[in-house]
Amino acid sequence: MFQYRLPFLLVLTALAAQGCGSSNRLDEIALESRRVAVTAAIPPAPRVQAGSPLEAGVDVYDPVGTAVRVGTSATKARQARRAQVRLDSVVARVDVADRVARQSLAGAAALLRFAPAVRPEEADFVLDVRVADYGLVADSFEGATFFVLTGEVHLLAAPTGEVLWSADLAEREVVDRTVFGLPAAVGNVITGRALAGLTVGEMATGLGRLADLTAERVVALLERDYLRSR
């Protein structure tokens, strides 16, 4: 099995869509035919927000790293509680850290032609993924829902832990209905109201696809900087 670090506490931030390497020594190494393992520090479930953060008093630092906020009315408060219960039940069905780690390692290995290693002690390099906060955010109850992500990723020399490459993870993009396995509709954007009304099955589908999106960002950043270094 892959090794994972303990999840980070959620950090709530305003995100801009960007990804920038803070350090890069990839020109000093070659990954082809080398062994690479993966570690991950990822909240077990995404933050879910529908409505302004000022509208409700739900604790966003709960044990599973999730929050559902849908407004001040009694009806919206009940929707929030029901959505929270559904989301909590999904956490046991989708291992986000495992999925992100496996997808990141497999995707990068296929593109950069290195050999995945099961454990860091068996590897030449370690891909270290650290996601501080990720989730689904609708700024208003009737507004569009965005996928947001913030964190960082590093490539380490396995024997020493020396950082050879680092990049920031920062994304904000509109989410459509198909992320949750729903049929496409006019406009195809899922609103905060629709987000609060998702079933357990739809949330599980969306959670898995959010994990895949996170892995895709990690692979894209490493591929971009590695190819630029050649």
mmCIF file with all atom_site columns, N, CA and C in Angstrom, residues 146-172:
data_model
loop_
_atom_site.group_PDB
_atom_site.id
_atom_site.type_symbol
_atom_site.label_atom_id
_atom_site.label_alt_id
_atom_site.label_comp_id
_atom_site.label_asym_id
_atom_site.label_entity_id
_atom_site.label_seq_id
_atom_site.pdbx_PDB_ins_code
_atom_site.Cartn_x
_atom_site.Cartn_y
_atom_site.Cartn_z
_atom_site.occupancy
_atom_site.B_iso_or_equiv
_atom_site.pdbx_formal_charge
_atom_site.auth_seq_id
_atom_site.auth_comp_id
_atom_site.auth_asym_id
_atom_site.auth_atom_id
_atom_site.pdbx_PDB_model_num
ATOM 1  N N  . PHE A 1 146 ? -18.317 26.229 -7.911  1.00 0.00 ? 146 PHE A N  1
ATOM 2  C CA . PHE A 1 146 ? -16.937 26.161 -8.381  1.00 0.00 ? 146 PHE A CA 1
ATOM 3  C C  . PHE A 1 146 ? -16.189 25.042 -7.669  1.00 0.00 ? 146 PHE A C  1
ATOM 4  N N  . PHE A 1 147 ? -15.280 24.392 -8.393  1.00 0.00 ? 147 PHE A N  1
ATOM 5  C CA . PHE A 1 147 ? -14.309 23.503 -7.780  1.00 0.00 ? 147 PHE A CA 1
ATOM 6  C C  . PHE A 1 147 ? -13.110 24.360 -7.398  1.00 0.00 ? 147 PHE A C  1
ATOM 7  N N  . VAL A 1 148 ? -12.730 24.349 -6.106  1.00 0.00 ? 148 VAL A N  1
ATOM 8  C CA . VAL A 1 148 ? -11.586 25.117 -5.642  1.00 0.00 ? 148 VAL A CA 1
ATOM 9  C C  . VAL A 1 148 ? -10.564 24.178 -5.012  1.00 0.00 ? 148 VAL A C  1
ATOM 10 N N  . LEU A 1 149 ? -9.322  24.525 -5.148  1.00 0.00 ? 149 LEU A N  1
ATOM 11 C CA . LEU A 1 149 ? -8.242  23.675 -4.657  1.00 0.00 ? 149 LEU A CA 1
ATOM 12 C C  . LEU A 1 149 ? -7.045  24.543 -4.311  1.00 0.00 ? 149 LEU A C  1
ATOM 13 N N  . THR A 1 150 ? -6.464  24.313 -3.152  1.00 0.00 ? 150 THR A N  1
ATOM 14 C CA . THR A 1 150 ? -5.220  24.984 -2.796  1.00 0.00 ? 150 THR A CA 1
ATOM 15 C C  . THR A 1 150 ? -4.300  23.996 -2.076  1.00 0.00 ? 150 THR A C  1
ATOM 16 N N  . GLY A 1 151 ? -3.026  24.059 -2.363  1.00 0.00 ? 151 GLY A N  1
ATOM 17 C CA . GLY A 1 151 ? -2.057  23.161 -1.755  1.00 0.00 ? 151 GLY A CA 1
ATOM 18 C C  . GLY A 1 151 ? -0.725  23.287 -2.453  1.00 0.00 ? 151 GLY A C  1
ATOM 19 N N  . GLU A 1 152 ? 0.061   22.248 -2.386  1.00 0.00 ? 152 GLU A N  1
ATOM 20 C CA . GLU A 1 152 ? 1.368   22.259 -3.038  1.00 0.00 ? 152 GLU A CA 1
ATOM 21 C C  . GLU A 1 152 ? 1.806   20.833 -3.301  1.00 0.00 ? 152 GLU A C  1
ATOM 22 N N  . VAL A 1 153 ? 2.738   20.685 -4.212  1.00 0.00 ? 153 VAL A N  1
ATOM 23 C CA . VAL A 1 153 ? 3.267   19.365 -4.553  1.00 0.00 ? 153 VAL A CA 1
ATOM 24 C C  . VAL A 1 153 ? 4.779   19.482 -4.674  1.00 0.00 ? 153 VAL A C  1
ATOM 25 N N  . HIS A 1 154 ? 5.482   18.451 -4.227  1.00 0.00 ? 154 HIS A N  1
ATOM 26 C CA . HIS A 1 154 ? 6.945   18.454 -4.239  1.00 0.00 ? 154 HIS A CA 1
ATOM 27 C C  . HIS A 1 154 ? 7.460   17.143 -4.833  1.00 0.00 ? 154 HIS A C  1
ATOM 28 N N  . LEU A 1 155 ? 8.624   17.212 -5.433  1.00 0.00 ? 155 LEU A N  1
ATOM 29 C CA . LEU A 1 155 ? 9.361   16.009 -5.807  1.00 0.00 ? 155 LEU A CA 1
ATOM 30 C C  . LEU A 1 155 ? 10.607  15.988 -4.937  1.00 0.00 ? 155 LEU A C  1
ATOM 31 N N  . LEU A 1 156 ? 10.763  14.906 -4.177  1.00 0.00 ? 156 LEU A N  1
ATOM 32 C CA . LEU A 1 156 ? 11.863  14.791 -3.215  1.00 0.00 ? 156 LEU A CA 1
ATOM 33 C C  . LEU A 1 156 ? 12.840  13.707 -3.636  1.00 0.00 ? 156 LEU A C  1
ATOM 34 N N  . ALA A 1 157 ? 14.099  13.898 -3.290  1.00 0.00 ? 157 ALA A N  1
ATOM 35 C CA . ALA A 1 157 ? 15.078  12.824 -3.427  1.00 0.00 ? 157 ALA A CA 1
ATOM 36 C C  . ALA A 1 157 ? 14.817  11.848 -2.284  1.00 0.00 ? 157 ALA A C  1
ATOM 37 N N  . ALA A 1 158 ? 14.476  10.612 -2.595  1.00 0.00 ? 158 ALA A N  1
ATOM 38 C CA . ALA A 1 158 ? 14.052  9.663  -1.569  1.00 0.00 ? 158 ALA A CA 1
ATOM 39 C C  . ALA A 1 158 ? 15.107  9.423  -0.476  1.00 0.00 ? 158 ALA A C  1
ATOM 40 N N  . PRO A 1 159 ? 16.383  9.278  -0.828  1.00 0.00 ? 159 PRO A N  1
ATOM 41 C CA . PRO A 1 159 ? 17.356  8.959  0.235   1.00 0.00 ? 159 PRO A CA 1
ATOM 42 C C  . PRO A 1 159 ? 17.534  10.082 1.248   1.00 0.00 ? 159 PRO A C  1
ATOM 43 N N  . THR A 1 160 ? 17.381  11.347 0.819   1.00 0.00 ? 160 THR A N  1
ATOM 44 C CA . THR A 1 160 ? 17.711  12.482 1.679   1.00 0.00 ? 160 THR A CA 1
ATOM 45 C C  . THR A 1 160 ? 16.517  13.357 2.037   1.00 0.00 ? 160 THR A C  1
ATOM 46 N N  . GLY A 1 161 ? 15.421  13.257 1.274   1.00 0.00 ? 161 GLY A N  1
ATOM 47 C CA . GLY A 1 161 ? 14.294  14.157 1.480   1.00 0.00 ? 161 GLY A CA 1
ATOM 48 C C  . GLY A 1 161 ? 14.497  15.539 0.892   1.00 0.00 ? 161 GLY A C  1
ATOM 49 N N  . GLU A 1 162 ? 15.576  15.716 0.147   1.00 0.00 ? 162 GLU A N  1
ATOM 50 C CA . GLU A 1 162 ? 15.872  17.021 -0.453  1.00 0.00 ? 162 GLU A CA 1
ATOM 51 C C  . GLU A 1 162 ? 14.805  17.374 -1.495  1.00 0.00 ? 162 GLU A C  1
ATOM 52 N N  . VAL A 1 163 ? 14.346  18.623 -1.451  1.00 0.00 ? 163 VAL A N  1
ATOM 53 C CA . VAL A 1 163 ? 13.325  19.088 -2.393  1.00 0.00 ? 163 VAL A CA 1
ATOM 54 C C  . VAL A 1 163 ? 13.975  19.428 -3.729  1.00 0.00 ? 163 VAL A C  1
ATOM 55 N N  . LEU A 1 164 ? 13.541  18.738 -4.786  1.00 0.00 ? 164 LEU A N  1
ATOM 56 C CA . LEU A 1 164 ? 14.068  18.970 -6.123  1.00 0.00 ? 164 LEU A CA 1
ATOM 57 C C  . LEU A 1 164 ? 13.130  19.835 -6.963  1.00 0.00 ? 164 LEU A C  1
ATOM 58 N N  . TRP A 1 165 ? 11.861  19.823 -6.588  1.00 0.00 ? 165 TRP A N  1
ATOM 59 C CA . TRP A 1 165 ? 10.864  20.597 -7.348  1.00 0.00 ? 165 TRP A CA 1
ATOM 60 C C  . TRP A 1 165 ? 9.654   20.847 -6.471  1.00 0.00 ? 165 TRP A C  1
ATOM 61 N N  . SER A 1 166 ? 9.095   22.040 -6.577  1.00 0.00 ? 166 SER A N  1
ATOM 62 C CA . SER A 1 166 ? 7.873   22.385 -5.851  1.00 0.00 ? 166 SER A CA 1
ATOM 63 C C  . SER A 1 166 ? 6.967   23.197 -6.760  1.00 0.00 ? 166 SER A C  1
ATOM 64 N N  . ALA A 1 167 ? 5.668   23.047 -6.581  1.00 0.00 ? 167 ALA A N  1
ATOM 65 C CA . ALA A 1 167 ? 4.704   23.860 -7.324  1.00 0.00 ? 167 ALA A CA 1
ATOM 66 C C  . ALA A 1 167 ? 3.477   24.073 -6.457  1.00 0.00 ? 167 ALA A C  1
ATOM 67 N N  . ASP A 1 168 ? 2.856   25.231 -6.616  1.00 0.00 ? 168 ASP A N  1
ATOM 68 C CA . ASP A 1 168 ? 1.617   25.526 -5.915  1.00 0.00 ? 168 ASP A CA 1
ATOM 69 C C  . ASP A 1 168 ? 0.434   24.919 -6.653  1.00 0.00 ? 168 ASP A C  1
ATOM 70 N N  . LEU A 1 169 ? -0.546  24.456 -5.900  1.00 0.00 ? 169 LEU A N  1
ATOM 71 C CA . LEU A 1 169 ? -1.814  24.014 -6.449  1.00 0.00 ? 169 LEU A CA 1
ATOM 72 C C  . LEU A 1 169 ? -2.849  25.074 -6.106  1.00 0.00 ? 169 LEU A C  1
ATOM 73 N N  . ALA A 1 170 ? -3.444  25.682 -7.115  1.00 0.00 ? 170 ALA A N  1
ATOM 74 C CA . ALA A 1 170 ? -4.457  26.709 -6.875  1.00 0.00 ? 170 ALA A CA 1
ATOM 75 C C  . ALA A 1 170 ? -5.410  26.744 -8.061  1.00 0.00 ? 170 ALA A C  1
ATOM 76 N N  . GLU A 1 171 ? -6.635  26.313 -7.840  1.00 0.00 ? 171 GLU A N  1
ATOM 77 C CA . GLU A 1 171 ? -7.607  26.211 -8.919  1.00 0.00 ? 171 GLU A CA 1
ATOM 78 C C  . GLU A 1 171 ? -8.962  26.761 -8.483  1.00 0.00 ? 171 GLU A C  1
ATOM 79 N N  . ARG A 1 172 ? -9.681  27.320 -9.431  1.00 0.00 ? 172 ARG A N  1
ATOM 80 C CA . ARG A 1 172 ? -11.084 27.692 -9.231  1.00 0.00 ? 172 ARG A CA 1
ATOM 81 C C  . ARG A 1 172 ? -11.763 27.622 -10.595 1.00 0.00 ? 172 ARG A C  1
#
